């Protein structure tokens, strides 16, 4: 449940709108969600207008100016190989959960964002993440998501100057098992509907019992 | 010019409130919420049926609620009514609603951001059509009410105001303010839409002693907002110096700085919000990345249990000090979720 909370949050953000309009940098923004049973890594990649030719040379293998599904998969695989996650000093294999690509036209404007979500089931107490993807043209952000409702405690955060890498220690104290904070809007109509259904069900039981009792008193 | 627009809009908002409530000016003792609702109704009644259907959304319309960005509206389309599609009186009524909802300084800040985009349009040549004061949108989620929750959205390039009204509460989070150019001249007067956010932050970082600065200043560059558009519901691990390690004068400076965002909304709502932020001050952090000399580009973040503020200079345009993005969030109450009991 707790892991699903973080997953839902990261999934929501992959669908989120583009936030930047960049020029000469490839912005690679990473958020790391730590749960009791694994680690999720969400990477938002936003090429600046001037860096798009470099990126297209990497992605667009057949040079047709478009990005095919095969080229998308190949690129996501490359990114997954060029980032490294270590949990308690041991390399943790990352599998791709989800990815999405903007149109090439959006990227030409410097506002298209590629989203990639990776996960490992490895859990521990020390984490190190490093991004080695296209360092010549990139600017990096890397942060660990807070999860106070899960009792997550993070300490000794350290990054290199360019934010290509982060390491920290983490543990879980006693925390309330709250749902994902962003889910409240979607659930806004759930409880009234659920209560309404329960009331209808209760009414149906009462009506059935009333009829049944009547029959018992006045058998045919 | 800004001043004229401001005065006109506030006057219209006030008159709308008076007319809608059927009260003479001398008798008005309208609550802030009822004044805002009256301005909203005055704006809605200035529209025709087609326009009303465009501007009104269900309160629970999650897609519309989250449809905001720092990007130009030609790149990330917004829904609602476009300012450029409104008649003069309709536009004045829209701005009157905004003026009634915000504080005087908040409204002035918004106008300065909008006018900055107009400057960008004029200077923009072929790309100027992406910018300008006509390309800002207004939308209303729910029915304006002093009792039931509703929401006002106003935004476009470099601006996203998401204001949830829940009875007497006015919640401004999440909202984005930004500026490009961050400094321009109108009628010989220099305008800096986010000038106070810059100057007060530099004053604060320079008011810290060496040991405090060592805690506050991050050893890495921050290229952009971390919790900008599309990052609803997230919080990150706080860093920097904790306010409990600041003296009373430094804490007061931090609160002054926070007030540049919290004080955008009307004074009554801003006072409640500032009281909450003050109560959480010991658990609030201040982090800085970049040089500490005013005039240089520097990123900062203020993060507390119910607060995230980020200020991030942007390289696009050449001079990062001329292109600023900021975000203002309350992870416990974005879109009024706490006030609505969620």
Coordinates of C-alpha atoms in Angstrom, one line a residue:
Chain A
X1 CA 0.0 0.0 0.0
X2 CA 2.8 2.4 1.0
X3 CA 4.8 1.4 -2.1
X4 CA 1.7 2.0 -4.2
X5 CA 1.4 5.5 -2.8
X6 CA 4.8 6.5 -4.0
X7 CA 4.3 4.7 -7.3
X8 CA 1.0 6.5 -7.9
X9 CA 2.7 9.8 -7.1
X10 CA 5.5 9.2 -9.5
X11 CA 3.1 7.9 -12.2
X12 CA 1.0 11.1 -11.9
X13 CA 4.1 13.2 -12.3
X14 CA 5.1 11.4 -15.5
X15 CA 1.9 12.5 -17.0
X16 CA 2.4 16.1 -15.8
X17 CA 3.0 19.0 -18.2
X18 CA 6.3 20.3 -19.3
X19 CA 7.7 22.8 -16.9
X20 CA 10.7 24.2 -18.6
X21 CA 11.8 25.9 -21.8
X22 CA 15.4 25.4 -22.2
X23 CA 18.1 26.5 -24.7
X24 CA 21.5 25.0 -24.5
X25 CA 21.2 22.3 -21.8
X26 CA 19.7 18.9 -21.6
X27 CA 17.9 19.1 -18.2
X28 CA 17.9 15.7 -16.4
X29 CA 15.7 16.0 -13.3
X30 CA 15.6 12.9 -11.1
X31 CA 13.3 12.2 -8.2
X32 CA 14.1 9.1 -6.0
X33 CA 11.2 7.6 -4.1
X34 CA 12.3 5.2 -1.3
X35 CA 9.9 2.7 0.1
X36 CA 10.2 -0.2 2.6
X37 CA 10.3 -2.7 -0.3
X38 CA 12.2 -0.9 -3.0
X39 CA 13.3 2.2 -4.8
X40 CA 11.7 4.1 -7.7
X41 CA 13.6 6.5 -9.9
X42 CA 11.7 9.0 -12.0
X43 CA 13.8 10.9 -14.6
X44 CA 12.4 13.9 -16.6
X45 CA 14.6 14.7 -19.6
X46 CA 14.1 18.1 -21.2
X47 CA 16.3 18.9 -24.2
X48 CA 17.1 22.6 -24.9
X49 CA 16.6 23.8 -28.4
X50 CA 20.3 23.9 -29.0
X51 CA 20.9 20.4 -27.6
X52 CA 18.1 18.7 -29.6
X53 CA 20.4 17.8 -32.5
X54 CA 22.8 16.0 -30.1
X55 CA 19.8 14.1 -28.6
X56 CA 18.3 13.3 -32.0
X57 CA 21.7 11.9 -33.1
X58 CA 21.4 9.5 -30.1
X59 CA 17.7 8.6 -30.4
X60 CA 16.9 8.8 -34.1
X61 CA 19.0 5.9 -35.3
X62 CA 17.6 5.8 -38.9
X63 CA 17.8 9.6 -39.3
X64 CA 14.3 10.0 -40.5
X65 CA 13.6 12.9 -38.2
X66 CA 11.0 10.9 -36.2
X67 CA 11.2 8.8 -33.1
X68 CA 9.8 5.3 -33.6
X69 CA 8.6 3.1 -30.8
X70 CA 11.7 0.9 -31.3
X71 CA 13.9 4.0 -31.0
X72 CA 12.0 5.1 -27.9
X73 CA 12.6 1.7 -26.3
X74 CA 16.3 1.7 -27.3
X75 CA 16.8 5.1 -25.8
X76 CA 15.0 4.3 -22.6
X77 CA 17.2 1.2 -22.3
X78 CA 20.3 3.3 -22.8
X79 CA 19.3 5.8 -20.1
X80 CA 18.5 2.9 -17.7
X81 CA 22.0 1.5 -18.4
X82 CA 23.7 4.8 -17.9
X83 CA 22.3 5.5 -14.5
X84 CA 23.5 3.5 -11.6
X85 CA 21.7 2.8 -8.3
X86 CA 23.5 1.2 -5.4
X87 CA 21.7 0.1 -2.3
X88 CA 24.0 -0.7 0.7
X89 CA 26.9 -0.6 -1.7
X90 CA 25.6 -3.2 -4.1
X91 CA 24.4 -2.3 -7.6
X92 CA 20.6 -2.6 -7.8
X93 CA 19.2 -3.6 -11.2
X94 CA 16.7 -1.1 -12.5
X95 CA 13.7 -2.2 -14.6
X96 CA 11.7 0.1 -16.7
X97 CA 8.1 0.6 -15.5
X98 CA 7.0 3.3 -17.8
X99 CA 8.1 5.9 -20.2
X100 CA 6.7 8.6 -22.4
X101 CA 7.9 10.8 -25.2
X102 CA 6.8 14.2 -26.4
X103 CA 6.5 15.1 -30.1
X104 CA 9.7 16.2 -31.8
X105 CA 8.0 19.5 -32.6
X106 CA 7.6 20.2 -28.8
X107 CA 11.2 19.4 -28.3
X108 CA 12.2 21.8 -31.1
X109 CA 10.6 24.5 -29.0
X110 CA 12.7 23.4 -26.0
X111 CA 9.7 22.3 -23.9
X112 CA 9.1 18.6 -24.6
X113 CA 10.0 16.4 -21.7
X114 CA 10.8 12.7 -21.9
X115 CA 9.6 10.8 -18.8
X116 CA 11.2 7.5 -17.6
X117 CA 10.2 5.6 -14.5
X118 CA 12.5 2.8 -13.2
X119 CA 12.3 0.5 -10.2
X120 CA 14.2 -1.9 -8.1
X121 CA 12.9 -4.2 -5.4
X122 CA 16.2 -3.8 -3.5
X123 CA 15.8 -2.2 -0.1
X124 CA 18.4 -1.2 2.5
X125 CA 19.7 1.7 4.5
X126 CA 22.3 3.4 2.2
X127 CA 21.6 4.6 -1.3
X128 CA 23.8 6.0 -4.0
X129 CA 22.5 7.2 -7.4
X130 CA 24.6 8.4 -10.3
X131 CA 23.6 9.6 -13.8
X132 CA 26.2 9.2 -16.5
X133 CA 24.0 10.0 -19.4
X134 CA 25.2 12.6 -21.9
X135 CA 27.2 14.7 -19.4
X136 CA 28.7 17.0 -22.1
X137 CA 25.4 18.8 -22.7
X138 CA 23.4 18.2 -19.5
X139 CA 22.3 20.0 -16.4
X140 CA 21.1 17.8 -13.5
X141 CA 18.8 17.9 -10.6
X142 CA 18.5 15.0 -8.2
X143 CA 16.4 14.8 -5.1
X144 CA 14.9 12.3 -2.7
X145 CA 11.2 12.5 -2.2
X146 CA 10.0 13.0 1.4
X147 CA 7.5 10.5 2.7
X148 CA 6.7 11.5 6.3
X149 CA 3.6 9.4 6.3
X150 CA 5.7 6.3 5.8
X151 CA 8.0 7.4 8.6
X152 CA 10.9 7.8 6.1
X153 CA 14.0 9.4 7.7
X154 CA 16.8 10.5 5.4
X155 CA 20.1 11.7 6.6
X156 CA 23.6 12.6 5.4
X157 CA 22.5 13.7 1.9
X158 CA 25.5 14.4 -0.3
X159 CA 25.7 15.4 -3.9
X160 CA 28.5 16.4 -6.3
X161 CA 28.5 20.0 -7.6
X162 CA 26.7 19.2 -10.8
X163 CA 24.0 17.0 -9.1
X164 CA 24.9 14.0 -11.2
X165 CA 25.1 11.9 -8.1
X166 CA 23.5 11.7 -4.7
X167 CA 24.0 9.5 -1.7
X168 CA 22.2 9.3 1.6
X169 CA 21.2 7.1 4.5
X170 CA 17.6 6.2 5.2
X171 CA 15.5 4.3 7.6
X172 CA 11.8 3.9 8.4
X173 CA 10.3 4.8 11.8
X174 CA 6.7 4.4 12.8
X175 CA 4.5 6.3 10.3
X176 CA 0.9 6.4 9.5
X177 CA 0.0 4.5 6.4
X178 CA -1.6 7.4 4.6
X179 CA -2.5 7.3 0.9
X180 CA -0.8 9.4 -1.7
X181 CA -1.3 13.1 -1.0
X182 CA -2.2 13.9 -4.6
X183 CA -5.0 11.3 -4.8
X184 CA -7.5 13.4 -2.8
X185 CA -8.9 15.1 -5.8
X186 CA -9.5 11.9 -7.6
X187 CA -11.1 10.3 -4.5
X188 CA -13.2 13.4 -3.8
X189 CA -16.4 11.8 -5.2
X190 CA -15.6 8.3 -4.0
X191 CA -16.7 8.5 -0.4
X192 CA -20.1 10.1 -1.0
X193 CA -20.7 7.4 -3.7
X194 CA -19.6 4.6 -1.4
X195 CA -21.8 5.9 1.5
X196 CA -24.7 6.2 -0.9
X197 CA -24.3 2.6 -2.1
X198 CA -24.1 1.3 1.4
X199 CA -27.3 3.2 2.3
X200 CA -29.0 1.7 -0.8
X201 CA -27.8 -1.8 0.1
X202 CA -29.0 -1.3 3.7
X203 CA -32.5 -0.2 2.5
X204 CA -32.7 -3.2 0.2
X205 CA -31.9 -5.5 3.2
X206 CA -34.5 -3.8 5.3
X207 CA -37.2 -4.1 2.5
X208 CA -36.3 -7.7 2.0
X209 CA -36.6 -8.5 5.7
X210 CA -39.9 -6.6 6.0
X211 CA -41.3 -8.7 3.2
X212 CA -39.8 -11.9 4.6
X213 CA -41.3 -11.2 8.1
X214 CA -44.7 -10.4 6.5
X215 CA -44.6 -13.8 4.8
X216 CA -43.7 -15.5 8.0
X217 CA -46.6 -14.0 9.8
X218 CA -49.1 -14.6 7.0
X219 CA -48.1 -17.8 5.3
X220 CA -49.9 -18.8 2.1
Chain B
X1 CA -0.4 52.9 -16.6
X2 CA -0.2 50.0 -14.1
X3 CA -1.5 52.2 -11.4
X4 CA -4.4 53.3 -13.6
X5 CA -5.4 49.7 -14.4
X6 CA -5.0 48.8 -10.7
X7 CA -7.2 51.7 -9.5
X8 CA -9.8 51.1 -12.2
X9 CA -10.1 47.4 -11.5
X10 CA -10.3 47.8 -7.7
X11 CA -13.0 50.4 -8.2
X12 CA -14.9 48.1 -10.5
X13 CA -14.6 45.2 -8.0
X14 CA -15.8 47.4 -5.2
X15 CA -18.7 48.8 -7.2
X16 CA -19.7 45.3 -8.3
X17 CA -19.7 44.2 -4.7
X18 CA -21.9 47.1 -3.7
X19 CA -24.3 46.7 -6.6
X20 CA -24.6 43.0 -6.2
X21 CA -25.4 43.2 -2.5
X22 CA -27.6 46.2 -3.0
X23 CA -25.9 48.3 -0.3
X24 CA -24.9 51.9 -0.4
X25 CA -21.1 52.5 0.0
X26 CA -21.6 54.1 3.4
X27 CA -23.3 51.0 4.7
X28 CA -20.9 48.4 3.4
X29 CA -19.4 46.0 6.0
X30 CA -19.0 43.2 3.5
X31 CA -16.8 40.4 4.5
X32 CA -13.8 39.7 2.2
X33 CA -15.4 36.5 1.0
X34 CA -18.7 38.1 0.1
X35 CA -16.9 40.9 -1.7
X36 CA -15.0 38.4 -3.8
X37 CA -18.2 36.4 -4.5
X38 CA -19.9 39.6 -5.5
X39 CA -17.1 40.5 -7.9
X40 CA -17.2 37.0 -9.3
X41 CA -20.9 37.2 -10.0
X42 CA -20.5 40.7 -11.5
X43 CA -17.9 39.2 -13.9
X44 CA -20.1 36.2 -14.7
X45 CA -23.1 38.4 -15.4
X46 CA -21.0 40.5 -17.8
X47 CA -20.6 37.5 -20.0
X48 CA -23.0 36.0 -22.6
X49 CA -24.1 32.4 -22.3
X50 CA -21.4 31.0 -24.6
X51 CA -18.7 32.8 -22.7
X52 CA -20.1 31.6 -19.3
X53 CA -20.0 28.0 -20.5
X54 CA -16.3 28.5 -21.4
X55 CA -15.3 30.0 -18.2
X56 CA -17.1 27.8 -15.8
X57 CA -16.0 24.3 -14.8
X58 CA -17.1 21.7 -12.2
X59 CA -15.4 22.2 -8.9
X60 CA -14.1 18.6 -9.0
X61 CA -12.6 19.0 -12.5
X62 CA -9.2 17.7 -11.6
X63 CA -7.9 18.1 -15.2
X64 CA -8.7 21.8 -15.3
X65 CA -7.5 22.3 -11.8
X66 CA -4.0 21.1 -12.8
X67 CA -3.9 22.7 -16.2
X68 CA -1.3 25.4 -15.4
X69 CA 2.2 26.0 -16.5
X70 CA 5.0 28.6 -16.7
X71 CA 5.0 28.1 -20.5
X72 CA 3.3 30.3 -23.1
X73 CA -0.3 29.5 -23.7
X74 CA 0.5 28.8 -27.4
X75 CA 2.7 25.9 -26.2
X76 CA 0.6 24.6 -23.3
X77 CA -3.0 25.6 -24.0
X78 CA -5.1 26.8 -21.1
X79 CA -8.9 26.5 -20.9
X80 CA -11.3 29.2 -19.8
X81 CA -11.6 32.7 -21.3
X82 CA -8.8 34.5 -22.9
X83 CA -8.4 38.1 -21.9
X84 CA -7.9 39.1 -25.6
X85 CA -11.4 37.7 -26.4
X86 CA -13.2 39.9 -23.8
X87 CA -14.8 43.3 -24.3
X88 CA -13.4 46.2 -22.4
X89 CA -16.1 46.1 -19.6
X90 CA -15.8 42.3 -19.4
X91 CA -12.0 42.5 -19.1
X92 CA -12.4 45.2 -16.4
X93 CA -14.8 42.9 -14.5
X94 CA -12.3 40.0 -14.7
X95 CA -9.5 42.2 -13.4
X96 CA -11.9 43.5 -10.8
X97 CA -12.5 40.0 -9.6
X98 CA -8.7 39.5 -9.4
X99 CA -8.3 42.7 -7.5
X100 CA -10.9 41.8 -5.0
X101 CA -9.3 38.4 -4.4
X102 CA -5.7 39.6 -4.0
X103 CA -4.0 42.2 -1.8
X104 CA -3.1 45.5 -3.3
X105 CA 0.6 44.5 -3.5
X106 CA -0.3 41.0 -4.8
X107 CA -2.5 42.5 -7.6
X108 CA 0.3 45.0 -8.5
X109 CA 2.8 42.1 -8.7
X110 CA 0.4 40.2 -11.0
X111 CA 0.0 43.2 -13.2
X112 CA 3.7 43.8 -13.4
X113 CA 4.2 40.1 -14.5
X114 CA 1.5 40.5 -17.1
X115 CA 3.0 43.8 -18.4
X116 CA 6.4 42.2 -18.5
X117 CA 5.0 39.6 -20.9
X118 CA 3.6 42.5 -23.0
X119 CA 7.2 43.9 -23.1
X120 CA 8.4 40.5 -24.2
X121 CA 5.7 40.6 -27.0
X122 CA 6.8 43.9 -28.3
X123 CA 10.4 43.0 -28.2
X124 CA 9.8 39.5 -29.4
X125 CA 9.7 40.0 -33.2
X126 CA 8.3 36.9 -34.9
X127 CA 8.0 35.0 -31.6
X128 CA 6.1 37.9 -30.0
X129 CA 2.8 36.3 -30.9
X130 CA 3.4 33.8 -28.1
X131 CA 3.4 36.5 -25.5
X132 CA 1.4 39.6 -24.3
X133 CA -1.4 40.6 -21.9
X134 CA -4.1 39.3 -24.3
X135 CA -2.9 35.7 -23.8
X136 CA -3.8 35.3 -20.1
X137 CA -6.8 33.1 -19.1
X138 CA -9.4 33.2 -16.4
X139 CA -11.5 30.2 -15.2
X140 CA -13.8 29.5 -12.3
X141 CA -14.3 26.0 -10.9
X142 CA -17.6 25.6 -9.0
X143 CA -20.1 28.3 -8.2
X144 CA -18.8 31.4 -6.4
X145 CA -20.2 31.1 -2.9
X146 CA -19.4 32.4 0.6
X147 CA -20.2 28.9 1.9
X148 CA -19.3 26.3 -0.6
X149 CA -15.8 25.8 -2.0
X150 CA -14.9 27.2 -5.4
X151 CA -11.8 28.2 -7.3
X152 CA -10.5 31.0 -9.4
X153 CA -7.6 30.4 -11.8
X154 CA -5.8 33.2 -13.6
X155 CA -2.7 32.6 -15.6
X156 CA -0.6 32.5 -18.8
X157 CA 3.0 32.7 -19.6
X158 CA 5.0 33.0 -16.4
X159 CA 1.9 33.2 -14.1
X160 CA -0.4 30.6 -12.6
X161 CA -2.7 31.7 -9.7
X162 CA -4.8 28.8 -8.3
X163 CA -7.0 30.3 -5.6
X164 CA -9.3 28.1 -3.7
X165 CA -12.0 29.8 -1.7
X166 CA -13.5 27.7 1.1
X167 CA -15.8 29.9 3.2
X168 CA -13.6 32.5 4.9
X169 CA -10.4 30.7 3.8
X170 CA -8.5 31.8 0.7
X171 CA -5.8 29.4 -0.4
X172 CA -3.2 30.5 -3.0
X173 CA -1.2 27.3 -3.4
X174 CA 0.0 26.0 -5.7
X175 CA 0.9 29.2 -7.6
X176 CA 3.7 30.2 -9.9
X177 CA 5.1 33.6 -10.4
X178 CA 7.8 34.3 -12.8
X179 CA 9.2 37.2 -14.8
X180 CA 11.0 37.8 -18.1
X181 CA 12.3 40.5 -18.3
X182 CA 12.8 40.7 -14.6
X183 CA 13.4 44.4 -15.0
X184 CA 11.8 46.8 -17.5
X185 CA 10.9 50.4 -17.8
X186 CA 7.4 51.9 -18.2
X187 CA 6.9 55.6 -18.6
X188 CA 10.5 56.2 -17.3
X189 CA 9.8 54.0 -14.2
X190 CA 11.7 50.8 -13.5
X191 CA 9.5 47.8 -12.8
X192 CA 10.9 44.6 -11.2
X193 CA 8.0 42.2 -10.7
X194 CA 10.0 39.9 -8.5
X195 CA 12.5 42.5 -7.3
X196 CA 11.6 42.1 -3.6
X197 CA 11.9 38.3 -3.8
X198 CA 15.4 38.8 -5.0
X199 CA 16.5 41.7 -2.7
X200 CA 15.1 40.3 0.5
X201 CA 16.7 36.9 -0.1
X202 CA 20.1 38.4 -0.7
X203 CA 19.6 40.5 2.4
X204 CA 18.8 37.4 4.4
X205 CA 21.7 35.3 3.1
X206 CA 24.1 38.2 3.9
X207 CA 22.6 38.6 7.4
X208 CA 23.7 35.1 8.3
X209 CA 27.0 34.6 10.0
X210 CA 29.7 32.5 8.4
X211 CA 28.7 29.3 10.2
X212 CA 25.1 29.8 9.3
X213 CA 25.9 30.5 5.7
X214 CA 27.9 27.3 5.6
X215 CA 24.8 25.4 6.6
X216 CA 22.5 27.4 4.2
X217 CA 24.6 27.3 1.1
X218 CA 24.3 24.0 -0.9
X219 CA 27.5 22.6 -2.4
X220 CA 25.8 22.0 -5.8
X221 CA 24.1 24.0 -8.6
X222 CA 20.4 24.0 -9.0
X223 CA 19.4 24.6 -12.6
X224 CA 15.6 24.9 -12.2
X225 CA 12.6 24.5 -10.0
X226 CA 12.4 21.0 -8.4
X227 CA 8.7 21.2 -7.6
X228 CA 7.5 23.3 -10.5
X229 CA 4.4 22.6 -12.7
X230 CA 3.5 18.9 -12.9
X231 CA 4.9 18.0 -9.5
X232 CA 1.7 18.3 -7.5
X233 CA 1.6 16.2 -4.3
X234 CA 5.4 15.8 -3.9
X235 CA 7.8 17.0 -1.3
X236 CA 11.5 16.6 -1.2
X237 CA 13.9 16.2 1.7
X238 CA 14.6 19.6 3.2
X239 CA 18.1 21.0 3.2
X240 CA 20.1 24.1 4.2
X241 CA 19.8 25.9 7.5
X242 CA 16.9 25.3 9.9
X243 CA 15.2 28.5 11.1
X244 CA 15.6 27.3 14.6
X245 CA 19.3 28.0 14.1
X246 CA 18.6 31.7 13.2
X247 CA 18.2 34.6 15.5
X248 CA 15.0 36.6 15.9
X249 CA 16.1 39.2 13.4
X250 CA 17.0 36.7 10.8
X251 CA 13.7 34.8 11.3
X252 CA 11.8 38.1 10.8
X253 CA 13.7 38.6 7.6
X254 CA 12.7 35.2 6.4
X255 CA 9.1 35.8 7.2
X256 CA 9.3 39.1 5.3
X257 CA 10.6 37.2 2.3
X258 CA 7.9 34.5 2.6
X259 CA 5.4 37.3 2.7
X260 CA 6.2 38.1 -0.9
X261 CA 4.3 35.0 -1.9
X262 CA 1.9 34.5 1.1
X263 CA 0.9 38.2 0.8
X264 CA -0.3 38.0 -2.8
X265 CA -3.7 36.9 -1.6
X266 CA -6.0 39.4 0.2
X267 CA -4.9 40.6 3.6
X268 CA -7.3 38.5 5.6
X269 CA -6.2 35.2 4.0
X270 CA -2.6 36.3 4.0
X271 CA -2.7 37.0 7.8
X272 CA -4.0 33.5 8.5
X273 CA -1.4 31.9 6.2
X274 CA 1.5 33.9 7.7
X275 CA 0.3 32.9 11.2
X276 CA 0.5 29.2 10.1
X277 CA 3.9 29.7 8.6
X278 CA 5.2 31.5 11.7
X279 CA 3.9 28.7 13.9
X280 CA 5.9 26.2 11.8
X281 CA 9.0 28.4 11.7
X282 CA 11.2 26.2 13.8
X283 CA 10.7 23.3 11.3
X284 CA 11.3 25.5 8.3
X285 CA 14.5 25.4 6.2
X286 CA 16.4 27.9 4.1
X287 CA 18.7 26.7 1.3
X288 CA 20.8 28.7 -1.1
X289 CA 22.8 27.8 -4.2
X290 CA 24.9 30.4 -6.0
X291 CA 26.8 33.6 -5.3
X292 CA 25.7 35.8 -2.4
X293 CA 26.3 39.2 -4.1
X294 CA 23.0 40.8 -5.1
X295 CA 22.9 41.1 -8.9
X296 CA 24.2 37.6 -9.4
X297 CA 22.0 34.7 -10.2
X298 CA 21.2 32.5 -7.2
X299 CA 18.6 29.8 -6.5
X300 CA 17.0 29.5 -3.1
X301 CA 14.3 27.3 -1.4
X302 CA 12.3 27.8 1.7
X303 CA 10.7 24.6 2.9
X304 CA 8.6 23.9 6.0
X305 CA 6.0 21.4 7.0
X306 CA 3.3 23.4 5.1
X307 CA 5.4 25.4 2.8
X308 CA 7.6 25.2 -0.3
X309 CA 9.0 28.2 -2.0
X310 CA 11.6 28.0 -4.8
X311 CA 13.2 30.9 -6.7
X312 CA 15.2 29.8 -9.7
X313 CA 17.0 32.1 -12.3
X314 CA 16.8 30.7 -15.8
X315 CA 19.5 30.7 -18.4
X316 CA 17.1 31.1 -21.4
X317 CA 17.5 34.7 -22.7
X318 CA 21.2 35.1 -21.9
X319 CA 21.2 36.8 -18.5
X320 CA 19.7 34.5 -15.8
X321 CA 19.0 37.4 -13.5
X322 CA 16.5 38.7 -16.1
X323 CA 14.5 35.5 -16.3
X324 CA 13.1 34.1 -13.0
X325 CA 10.8 31.3 -12.1
X326 CA 9.3 30.8 -8.7
X327 CA 6.8 28.3 -7.2
X328 CA 4.7 28.6 -4.0
X329 CA 3.2 25.4 -2.5
X330 CA 1.7 24.1 0.6
X331 CA 2.1 20.3 0.5
X332 CA -0.6 19.9 3.2
X333 CA -3.1 22.3 1.5
X334 CA -2.5 22.7 -2.2
X335 CA -5.8 23.3 -3.9
X336 CA -7.3 23.7 -0.5
X337 CA -7.3 20.0 0.3
X338 CA -7.0 20.6 4.0
X339 CA -9.6 23.3 4.2
X340 CA -11.9 20.9 2.3
X341 CA -11.4 18.2 4.8
X342 CA -9.4 15.8 2.5

